Coordinates of C-alpha atoms in Angstrom, one line a residue:
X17 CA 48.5 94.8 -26.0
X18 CA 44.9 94.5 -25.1
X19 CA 42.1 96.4 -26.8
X20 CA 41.1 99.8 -25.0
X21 CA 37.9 102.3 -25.7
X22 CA 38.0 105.8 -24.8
X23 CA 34.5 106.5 -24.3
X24 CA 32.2 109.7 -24.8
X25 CA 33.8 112.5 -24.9
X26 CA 34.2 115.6 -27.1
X27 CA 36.8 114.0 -29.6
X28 CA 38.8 117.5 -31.3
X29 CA 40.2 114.9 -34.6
X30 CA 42.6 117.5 -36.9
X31 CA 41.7 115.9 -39.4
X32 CA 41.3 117.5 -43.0
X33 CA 38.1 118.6 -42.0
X34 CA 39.0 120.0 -38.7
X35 CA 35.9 117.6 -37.2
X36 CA 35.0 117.8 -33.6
X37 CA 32.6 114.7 -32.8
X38 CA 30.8 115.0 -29.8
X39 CA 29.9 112.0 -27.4
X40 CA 32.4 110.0 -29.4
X41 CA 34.3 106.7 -28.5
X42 CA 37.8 105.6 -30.0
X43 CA 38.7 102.2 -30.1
X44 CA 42.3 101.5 -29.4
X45 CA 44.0 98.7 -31.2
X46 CA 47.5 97.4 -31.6
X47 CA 49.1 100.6 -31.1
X48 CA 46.4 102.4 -33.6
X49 CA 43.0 103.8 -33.4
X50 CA 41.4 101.9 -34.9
X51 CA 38.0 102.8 -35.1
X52 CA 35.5 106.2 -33.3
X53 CA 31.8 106.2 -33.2
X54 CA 29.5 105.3 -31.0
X55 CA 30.2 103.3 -27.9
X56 CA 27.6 100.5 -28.1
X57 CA 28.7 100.0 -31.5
X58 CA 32.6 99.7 -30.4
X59 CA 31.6 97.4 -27.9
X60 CA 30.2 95.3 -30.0
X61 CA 33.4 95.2 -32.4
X62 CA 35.5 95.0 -29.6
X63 CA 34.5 92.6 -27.1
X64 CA 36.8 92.6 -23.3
X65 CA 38.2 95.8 -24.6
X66 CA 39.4 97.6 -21.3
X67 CA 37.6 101.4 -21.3
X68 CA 38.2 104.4 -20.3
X69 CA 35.4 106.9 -19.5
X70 CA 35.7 110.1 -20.9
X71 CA 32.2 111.2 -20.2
X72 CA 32.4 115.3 -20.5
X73 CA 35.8 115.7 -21.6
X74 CA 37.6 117.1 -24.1
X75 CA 39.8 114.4 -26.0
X76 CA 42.5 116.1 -28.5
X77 CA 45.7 114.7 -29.9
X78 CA 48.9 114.3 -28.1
X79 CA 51.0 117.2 -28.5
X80 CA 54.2 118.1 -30.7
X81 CA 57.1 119.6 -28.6
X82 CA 59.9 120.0 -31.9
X83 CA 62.4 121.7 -29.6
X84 CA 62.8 120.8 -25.9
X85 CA 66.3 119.9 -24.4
X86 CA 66.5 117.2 -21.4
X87 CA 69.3 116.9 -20.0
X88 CA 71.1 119.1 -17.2
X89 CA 68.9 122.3 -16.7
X90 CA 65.6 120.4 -15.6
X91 CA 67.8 119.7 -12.4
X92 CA 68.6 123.0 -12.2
X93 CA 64.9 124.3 -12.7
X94 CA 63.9 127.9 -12.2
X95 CA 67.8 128.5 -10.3
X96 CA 69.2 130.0 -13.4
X97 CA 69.0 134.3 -13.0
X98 CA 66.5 135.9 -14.9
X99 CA 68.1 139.3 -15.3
X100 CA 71.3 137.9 -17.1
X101 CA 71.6 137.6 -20.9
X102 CA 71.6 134.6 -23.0
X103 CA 75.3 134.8 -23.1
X104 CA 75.8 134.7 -19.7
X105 CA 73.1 132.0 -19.1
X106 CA 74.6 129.5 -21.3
X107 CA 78.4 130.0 -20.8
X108 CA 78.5 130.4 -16.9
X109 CA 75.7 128.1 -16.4
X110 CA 75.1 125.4 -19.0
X111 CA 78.5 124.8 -19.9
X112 CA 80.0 124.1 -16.7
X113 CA 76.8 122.4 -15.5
X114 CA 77.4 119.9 -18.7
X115 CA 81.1 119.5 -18.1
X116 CA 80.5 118.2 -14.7
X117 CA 77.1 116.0 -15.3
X118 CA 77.2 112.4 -15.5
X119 CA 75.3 109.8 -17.7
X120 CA 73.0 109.1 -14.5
X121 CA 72.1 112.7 -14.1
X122 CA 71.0 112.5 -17.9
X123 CA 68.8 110.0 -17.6
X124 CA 67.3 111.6 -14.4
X125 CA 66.8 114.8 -16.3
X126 CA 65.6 113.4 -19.7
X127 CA 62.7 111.3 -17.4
X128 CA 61.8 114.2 -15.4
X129 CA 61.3 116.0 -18.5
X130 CA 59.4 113.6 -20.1
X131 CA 57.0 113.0 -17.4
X132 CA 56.4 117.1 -17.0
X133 CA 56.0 116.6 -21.0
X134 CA 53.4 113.8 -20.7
X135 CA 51.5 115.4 -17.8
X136 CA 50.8 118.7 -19.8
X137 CA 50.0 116.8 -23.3
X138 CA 53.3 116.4 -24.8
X139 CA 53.4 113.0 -26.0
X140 CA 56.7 113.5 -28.6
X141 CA 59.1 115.0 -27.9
X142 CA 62.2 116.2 -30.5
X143 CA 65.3 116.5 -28.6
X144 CA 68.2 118.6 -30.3
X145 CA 71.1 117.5 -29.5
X146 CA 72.0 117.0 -25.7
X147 CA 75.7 116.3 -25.4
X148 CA 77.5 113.8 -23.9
X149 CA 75.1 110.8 -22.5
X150 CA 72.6 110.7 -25.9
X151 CA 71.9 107.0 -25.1
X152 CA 71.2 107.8 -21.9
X153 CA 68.7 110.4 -22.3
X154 CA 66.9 107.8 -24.5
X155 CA 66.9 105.6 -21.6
X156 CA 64.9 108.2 -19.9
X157 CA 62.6 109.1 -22.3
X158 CA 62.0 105.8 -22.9
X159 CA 60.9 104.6 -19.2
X160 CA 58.4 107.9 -19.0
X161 CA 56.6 106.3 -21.9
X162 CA 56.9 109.5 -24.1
X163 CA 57.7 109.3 -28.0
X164 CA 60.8 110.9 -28.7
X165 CA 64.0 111.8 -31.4
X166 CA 67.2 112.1 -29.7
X167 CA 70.4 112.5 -30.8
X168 CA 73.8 113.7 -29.7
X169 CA 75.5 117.5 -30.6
X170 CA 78.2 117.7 -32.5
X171 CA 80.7 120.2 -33.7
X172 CA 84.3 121.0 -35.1
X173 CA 84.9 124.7 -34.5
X174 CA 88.8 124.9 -33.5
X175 CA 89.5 126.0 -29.7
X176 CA 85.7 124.9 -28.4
X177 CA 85.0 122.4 -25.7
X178 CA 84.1 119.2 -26.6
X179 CA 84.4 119.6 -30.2
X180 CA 86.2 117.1 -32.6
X181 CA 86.9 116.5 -36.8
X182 CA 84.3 116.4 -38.8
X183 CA 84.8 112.5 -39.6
X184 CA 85.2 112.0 -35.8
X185 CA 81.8 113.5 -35.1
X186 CA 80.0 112.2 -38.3
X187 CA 81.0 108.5 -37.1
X188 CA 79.5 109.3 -33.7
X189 CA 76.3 110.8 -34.9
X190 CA 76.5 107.7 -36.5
X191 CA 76.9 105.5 -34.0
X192 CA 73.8 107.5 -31.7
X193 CA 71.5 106.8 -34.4
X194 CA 72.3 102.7 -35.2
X195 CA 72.4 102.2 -31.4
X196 CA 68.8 103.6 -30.9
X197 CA 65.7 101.5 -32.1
X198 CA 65.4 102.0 -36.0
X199 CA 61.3 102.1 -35.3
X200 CA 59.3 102.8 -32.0
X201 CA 59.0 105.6 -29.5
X202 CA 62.1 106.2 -29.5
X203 CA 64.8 106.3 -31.9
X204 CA 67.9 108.5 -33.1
X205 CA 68.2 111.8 -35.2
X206 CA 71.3 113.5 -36.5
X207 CA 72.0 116.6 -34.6
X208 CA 74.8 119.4 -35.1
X209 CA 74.7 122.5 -32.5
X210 CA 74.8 124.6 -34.9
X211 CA 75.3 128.3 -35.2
X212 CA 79.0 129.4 -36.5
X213 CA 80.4 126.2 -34.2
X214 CA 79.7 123.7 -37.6
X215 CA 82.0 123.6 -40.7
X216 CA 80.7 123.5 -44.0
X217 CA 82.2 119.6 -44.3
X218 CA 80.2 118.9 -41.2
X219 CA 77.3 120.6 -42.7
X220 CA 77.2 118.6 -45.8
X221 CA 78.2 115.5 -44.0
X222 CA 75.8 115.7 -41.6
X223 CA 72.9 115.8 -44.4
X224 CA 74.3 113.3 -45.9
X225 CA 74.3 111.0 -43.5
X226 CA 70.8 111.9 -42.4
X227 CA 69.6 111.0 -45.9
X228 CA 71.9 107.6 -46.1
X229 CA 70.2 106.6 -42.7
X230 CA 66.8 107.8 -43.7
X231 CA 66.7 109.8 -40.7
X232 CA 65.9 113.5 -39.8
X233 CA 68.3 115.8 -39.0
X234 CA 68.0 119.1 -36.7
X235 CA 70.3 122.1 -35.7
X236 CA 70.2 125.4 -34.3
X237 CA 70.4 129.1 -35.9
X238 CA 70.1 132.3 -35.4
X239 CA 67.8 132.5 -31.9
X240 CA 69.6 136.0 -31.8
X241 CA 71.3 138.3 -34.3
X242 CA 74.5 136.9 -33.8
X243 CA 74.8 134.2 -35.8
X244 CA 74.1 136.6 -39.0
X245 CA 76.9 138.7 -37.8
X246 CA 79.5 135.6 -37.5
X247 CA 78.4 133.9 -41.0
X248 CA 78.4 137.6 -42.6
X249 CA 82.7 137.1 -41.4
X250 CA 82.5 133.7 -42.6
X251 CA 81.4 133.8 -45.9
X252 CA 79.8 137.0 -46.9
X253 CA 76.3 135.7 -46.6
X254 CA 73.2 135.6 -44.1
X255 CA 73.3 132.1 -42.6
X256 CA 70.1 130.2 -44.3
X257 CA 71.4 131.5 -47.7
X258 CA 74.8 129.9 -47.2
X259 CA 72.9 126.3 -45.7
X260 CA 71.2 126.8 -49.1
X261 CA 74.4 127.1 -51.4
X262 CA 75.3 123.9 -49.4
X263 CA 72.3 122.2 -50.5
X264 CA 71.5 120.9 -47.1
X265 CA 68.4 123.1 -46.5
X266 CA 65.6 120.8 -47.6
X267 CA 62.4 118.8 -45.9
X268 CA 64.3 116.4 -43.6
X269 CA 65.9 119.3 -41.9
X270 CA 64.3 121.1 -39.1
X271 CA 65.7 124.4 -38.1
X272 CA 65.8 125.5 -34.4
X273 CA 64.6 128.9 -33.8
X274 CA 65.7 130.9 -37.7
X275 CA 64.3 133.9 -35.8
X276 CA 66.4 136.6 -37.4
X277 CA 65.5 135.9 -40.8
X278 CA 66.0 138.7 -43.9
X279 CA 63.7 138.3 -47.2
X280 CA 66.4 136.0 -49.0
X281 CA 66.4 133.3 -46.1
X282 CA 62.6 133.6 -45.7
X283 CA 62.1 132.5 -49.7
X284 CA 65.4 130.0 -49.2
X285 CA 63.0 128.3 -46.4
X286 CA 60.0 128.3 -48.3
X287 CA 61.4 127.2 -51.5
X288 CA 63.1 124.1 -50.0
X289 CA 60.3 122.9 -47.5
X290 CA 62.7 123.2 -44.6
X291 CA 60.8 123.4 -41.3
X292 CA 61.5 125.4 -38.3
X293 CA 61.1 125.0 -35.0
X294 CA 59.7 128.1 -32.4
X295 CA 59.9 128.4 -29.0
X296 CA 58.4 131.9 -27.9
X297 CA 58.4 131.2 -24.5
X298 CA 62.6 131.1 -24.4
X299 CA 63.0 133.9 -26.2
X300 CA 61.0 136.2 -24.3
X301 CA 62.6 134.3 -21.4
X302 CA 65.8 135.1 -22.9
X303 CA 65.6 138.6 -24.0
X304 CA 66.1 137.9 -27.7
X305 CA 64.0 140.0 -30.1
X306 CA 61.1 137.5 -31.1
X307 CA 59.1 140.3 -30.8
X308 CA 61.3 143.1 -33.6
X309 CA 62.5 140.2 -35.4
X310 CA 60.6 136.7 -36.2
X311 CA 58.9 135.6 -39.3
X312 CA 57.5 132.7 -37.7
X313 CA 53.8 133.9 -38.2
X314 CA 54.5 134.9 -42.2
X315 CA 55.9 131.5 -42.6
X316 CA 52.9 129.9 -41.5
X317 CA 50.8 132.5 -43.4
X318 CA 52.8 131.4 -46.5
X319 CA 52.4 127.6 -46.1
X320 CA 55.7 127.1 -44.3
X321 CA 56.5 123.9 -42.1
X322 CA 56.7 125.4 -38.3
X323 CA 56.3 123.8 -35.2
X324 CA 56.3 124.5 -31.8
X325 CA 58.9 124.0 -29.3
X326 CA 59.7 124.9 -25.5
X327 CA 63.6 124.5 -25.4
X328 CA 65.3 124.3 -22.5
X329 CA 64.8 124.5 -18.9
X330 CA 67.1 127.5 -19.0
X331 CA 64.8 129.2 -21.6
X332 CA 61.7 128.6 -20.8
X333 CA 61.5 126.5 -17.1
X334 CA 58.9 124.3 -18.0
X335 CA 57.8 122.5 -21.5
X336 CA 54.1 123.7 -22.3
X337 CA 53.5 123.8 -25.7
X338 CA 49.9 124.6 -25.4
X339 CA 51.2 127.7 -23.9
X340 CA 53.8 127.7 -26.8
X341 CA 50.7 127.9 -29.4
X342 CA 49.1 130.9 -26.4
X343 CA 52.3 133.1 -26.8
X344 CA 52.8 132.2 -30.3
X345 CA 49.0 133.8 -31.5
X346 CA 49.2 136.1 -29.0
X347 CA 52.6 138.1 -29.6
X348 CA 51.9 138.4 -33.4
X349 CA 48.7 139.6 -32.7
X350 CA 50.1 142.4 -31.0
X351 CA 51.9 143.6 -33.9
X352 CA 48.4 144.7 -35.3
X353 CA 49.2 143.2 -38.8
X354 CA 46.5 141.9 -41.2
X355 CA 45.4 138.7 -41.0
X356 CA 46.9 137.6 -37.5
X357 CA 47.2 134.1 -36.4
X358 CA 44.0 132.4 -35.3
X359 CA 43.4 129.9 -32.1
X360 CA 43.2 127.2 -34.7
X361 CA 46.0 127.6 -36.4
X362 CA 48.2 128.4 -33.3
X363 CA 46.8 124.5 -32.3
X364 CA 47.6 123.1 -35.6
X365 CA 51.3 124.3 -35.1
X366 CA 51.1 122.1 -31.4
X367 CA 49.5 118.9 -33.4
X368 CA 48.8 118.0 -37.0
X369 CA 50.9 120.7 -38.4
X370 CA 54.1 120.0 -35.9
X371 CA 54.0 116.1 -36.7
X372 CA 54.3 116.6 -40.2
X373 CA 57.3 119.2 -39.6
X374 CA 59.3 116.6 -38.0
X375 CA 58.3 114.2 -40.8
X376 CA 56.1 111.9 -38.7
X377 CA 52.7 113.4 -40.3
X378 CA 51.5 109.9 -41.3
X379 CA 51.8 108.6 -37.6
X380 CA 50.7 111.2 -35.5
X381 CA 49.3 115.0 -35.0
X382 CA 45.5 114.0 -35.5
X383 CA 42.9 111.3 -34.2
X384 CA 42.4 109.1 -37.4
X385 CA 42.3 105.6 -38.4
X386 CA 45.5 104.0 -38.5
X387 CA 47.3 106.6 -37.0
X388 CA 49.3 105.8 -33.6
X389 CA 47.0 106.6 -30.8
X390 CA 48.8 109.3 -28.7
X391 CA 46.3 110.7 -27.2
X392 CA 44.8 112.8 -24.7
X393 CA 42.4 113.3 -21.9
X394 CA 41.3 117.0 -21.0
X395 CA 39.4 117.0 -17.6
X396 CA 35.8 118.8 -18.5
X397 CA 35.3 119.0 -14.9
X398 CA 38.1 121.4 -14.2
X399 CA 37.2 124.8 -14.0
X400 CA 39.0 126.1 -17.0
X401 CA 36.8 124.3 -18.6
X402 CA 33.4 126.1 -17.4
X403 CA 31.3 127.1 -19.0
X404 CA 32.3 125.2 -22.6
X405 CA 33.1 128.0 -25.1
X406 CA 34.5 127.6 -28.7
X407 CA 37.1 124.6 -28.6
X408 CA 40.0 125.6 -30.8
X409 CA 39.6 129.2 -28.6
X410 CA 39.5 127.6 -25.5
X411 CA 42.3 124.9 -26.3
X412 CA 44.7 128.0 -27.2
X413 CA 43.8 130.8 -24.9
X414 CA 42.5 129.2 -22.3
X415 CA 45.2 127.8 -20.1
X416 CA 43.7 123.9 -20.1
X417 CA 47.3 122.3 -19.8
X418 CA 46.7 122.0 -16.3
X419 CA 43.5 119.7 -16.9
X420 CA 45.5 116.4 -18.6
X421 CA 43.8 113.7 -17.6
X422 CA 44.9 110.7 -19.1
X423 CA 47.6 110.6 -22.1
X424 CA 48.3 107.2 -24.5
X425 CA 51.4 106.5 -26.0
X426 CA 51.1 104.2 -29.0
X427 CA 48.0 103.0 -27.7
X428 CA 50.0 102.8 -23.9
X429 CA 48.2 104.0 -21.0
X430 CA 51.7 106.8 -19.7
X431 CA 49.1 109.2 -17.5
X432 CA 46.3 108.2 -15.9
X433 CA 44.3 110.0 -13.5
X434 CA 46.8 112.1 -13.7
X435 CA 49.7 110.6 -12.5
X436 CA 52.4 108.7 -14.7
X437 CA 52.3 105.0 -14.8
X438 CA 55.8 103.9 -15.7
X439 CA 57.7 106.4 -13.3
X440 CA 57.5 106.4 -9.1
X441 CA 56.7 110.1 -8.7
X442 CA 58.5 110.1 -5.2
X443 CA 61.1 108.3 -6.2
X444 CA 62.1 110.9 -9.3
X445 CA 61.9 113.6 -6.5
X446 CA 64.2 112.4 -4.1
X447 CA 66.5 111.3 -6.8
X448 CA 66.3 114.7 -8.5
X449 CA 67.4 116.8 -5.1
X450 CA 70.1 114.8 -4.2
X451 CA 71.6 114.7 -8.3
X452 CA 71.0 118.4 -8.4
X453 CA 72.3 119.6 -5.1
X454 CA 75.4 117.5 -6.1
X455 CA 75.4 118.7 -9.9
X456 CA 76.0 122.1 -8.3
X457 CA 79.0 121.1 -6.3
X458 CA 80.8 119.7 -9.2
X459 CA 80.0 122.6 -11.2
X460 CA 81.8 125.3 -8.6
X461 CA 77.9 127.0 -9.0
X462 CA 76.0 129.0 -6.3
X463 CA 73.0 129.8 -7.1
X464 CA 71.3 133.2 -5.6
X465 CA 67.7 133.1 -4.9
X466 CA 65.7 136.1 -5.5
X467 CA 64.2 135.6 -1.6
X468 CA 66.3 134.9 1.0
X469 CA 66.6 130.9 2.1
X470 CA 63.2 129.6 3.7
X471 CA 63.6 129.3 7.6
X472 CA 61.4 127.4 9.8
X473 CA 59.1 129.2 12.0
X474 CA 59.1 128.1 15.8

């Protein structure tokens, strides 16, 4: 891997000091940066080094997606009705639409997302649990060039799809996290779906085997109020109280969504250093009650590990976590409450503060020295970016997604001039109508546009 300087732009670090350094250069070495100053100085240090002008741009750190899905709905995008609940959308949608996919459409899907990631900033990516083709979604991800976490769902609920013993699925969680790389861009979590569709052996195994394998470990609860209402039957207790009479809550377990909180699992979250995942964007998307019901914002307020997240195609259409960090400011703002969420903490949650909430702080989230360089290229010359105002402002509420540039991977060039460099564009397109058109088939699904079918004018 050859040197590489990114040369004079505005360089937005997240460090501890929060330092913006204008007109700055970052040498790229081995994966790391490895040096920012001047560029005549870097030069000098590193002689041949390959460049890349960043004269007048903004250059920021590649972004934290802690909940985005990958396989399936991304070939299904924007078909699924928006006036159904999320009942309806998962279980006569997603569920058939998984039943009948294949390990090829997984890998389709998992690449499409990751180069839809990549072009708006994302450069990791945590995937929660896709469900039969894990190994194949890693294939994917991997070709894009994004960073990722993947791992397979599990779960032993009696009378569900899919589901198996808790040994059975332990050993194949297992088995998805040994067969991925054990360091690089992309290796294996363990993942439970969650909810009420996990026993309490499954629950304790699971973080066991997370910590035996020195691994993270992610699952989903309580996006809605229903998962409160099930575990209240189950065991007479909110959901988050009962993980923490397990003693699985704890830092190497992320939580996706833990809208519907109460006082007791708020403090049970906080106490243990458990971080949670929020996507805003699905559950508006969704219908869900972010806006009566998250603590998201207090969390953060408190000193809580959150991150941001985008979900699913099916939730949100499109991973955007800048707009995740927009929505995420913008709806607690509205409640009029003291001391609301501010444009630089909203980013925070998108970079610094998301890498260290899915335990990769030390490697990424902020432009530093001997950090992995995942970083990013914000077009200055793009209109959202006239005239220059406040940066941490302008980053959050300004819609700038659309001006990536050029993103590195590890130090890899993925994006350049806006267009990926390990994926054929057309290709992916042509691939993706014919998988998605026959996904539907298999699935017995119809969709129903809002507009009638386009016709040809004569």
């Amino acid at each position: 891997m050859t040197d590489l300087l990114i040369t004079g732009g505005d360089v937005v670090t997240m460090d501890p000091a929060r330092r913006v350094l204008a007109g700055t250069t970052i040498a790229v070495s081995r994966g790391d940066v490895a040096a920012l100053g001047p560029a005549e100085e870097l030069r000098a240090r590193f002689r041949g080094a390959r460049e890349i002008d960043a004269s007048g741009c903004v250059v920021i750190p590649g972004l934290v997606d802690a909940h985005q899905h990958t396989t399936v709905d991304p070939l299904v995008r924007s078909m699924i009705p928006d006036d159904i609940g999320s009942q309806e959308s998962i279980f006569d949608w997603i569920v058939p639409l998984h039943a009948a996919s294949d390990g090829d459409d997984d890998e389709l899907a998992a690449a499409i997302t990751a180069v839809e990631c990549l072009s708006r900033g994302i450069t990791t990516v945590l995937e929660p649990g896709t469900v039969a083709f894990p190994e194949r979604a890693a294939a994917g991800l991997g070709a894009a060039g994004i960073r990722a976490r993947v791992g397979g769902w599990g779960w032993d609920a009696e009378g569900v799809p899919l589901g198996a013993p808790a040994a059975e699925v332990l050993a194949r969680q297992e088995d998805i996290v040994r067969s991925l790389p054990a360091t690089g861009p992309v290796t294996g979590w363990v993942t439970l779906v969650g909810h009420d569709l996990v026993s309490d052996e499954l629950l304790t195994g699971a973080a066991e085997l997370a910590e035996r394998l020195d691994t993270g470990l992610t699952w989903h609860i309580s996006p809605g109020p229903a998962d409160a209402e099930a575990y209240a039957l189950r065991s007479g207790r909110r959901p988050v109280v009962h993980f923490r009479e397990l003693g699985v809550l704890g830092p190497r377990l992320l939580l996706g969504h833990a809208v519907w909180l109460d006082d007791a699992e708020t403090e049970a979250i906080l106490q243990t250093r458990t971080a949670v995942a929020a996507c805003p964007g699905a559950y508006l998307r969704l219908g869900q009650g972010y806006t009566r019901a998250s603590r998201h914002a207090e969390l953060v307020r408190r000193g809580g590990r959150v991150a941001l997240g985008c979900d699913a195609h099916n939730a949100g259409d499109a991973p955007d976590v800048l707009l995740s960090a927009h929505l995420f400011a913008a709806l607690e703002r509205d409640r009029d409450l003291p001391d609301p969420i501010r444009a630089e903490q909203a980013f925070a949650l998108a970079t610094v503060d998301g890498a260290e909430a899915i335990g990769l702080g030390d490697r990424i989230g902020s432009l530093e020295v001997g950090k992995a360089a995942d970083i990013v290229v914000l077009d200055g010359a793009d209109p959202a970016w006239i005239p220059r105002g406040d940066l941490a402002r302008q980053l959050v509420w300004g819609h700038v997604s659309r001006t990536v540039r050029d993103v590195l991977v590890d130090g890899r060039v993925v994006v350049r001039d806006r267009r990926p460099t390990g994926v054929d564009l057309t290709a992916l397109a042509e691939a993706a109508a014919e998988r998605s058109a026959a996904l539907l088939r298999r699935a017995g699904i119809t969709p129903r546009p809002a507009w009638p079918e386009p016709v040809a004018t004569r």
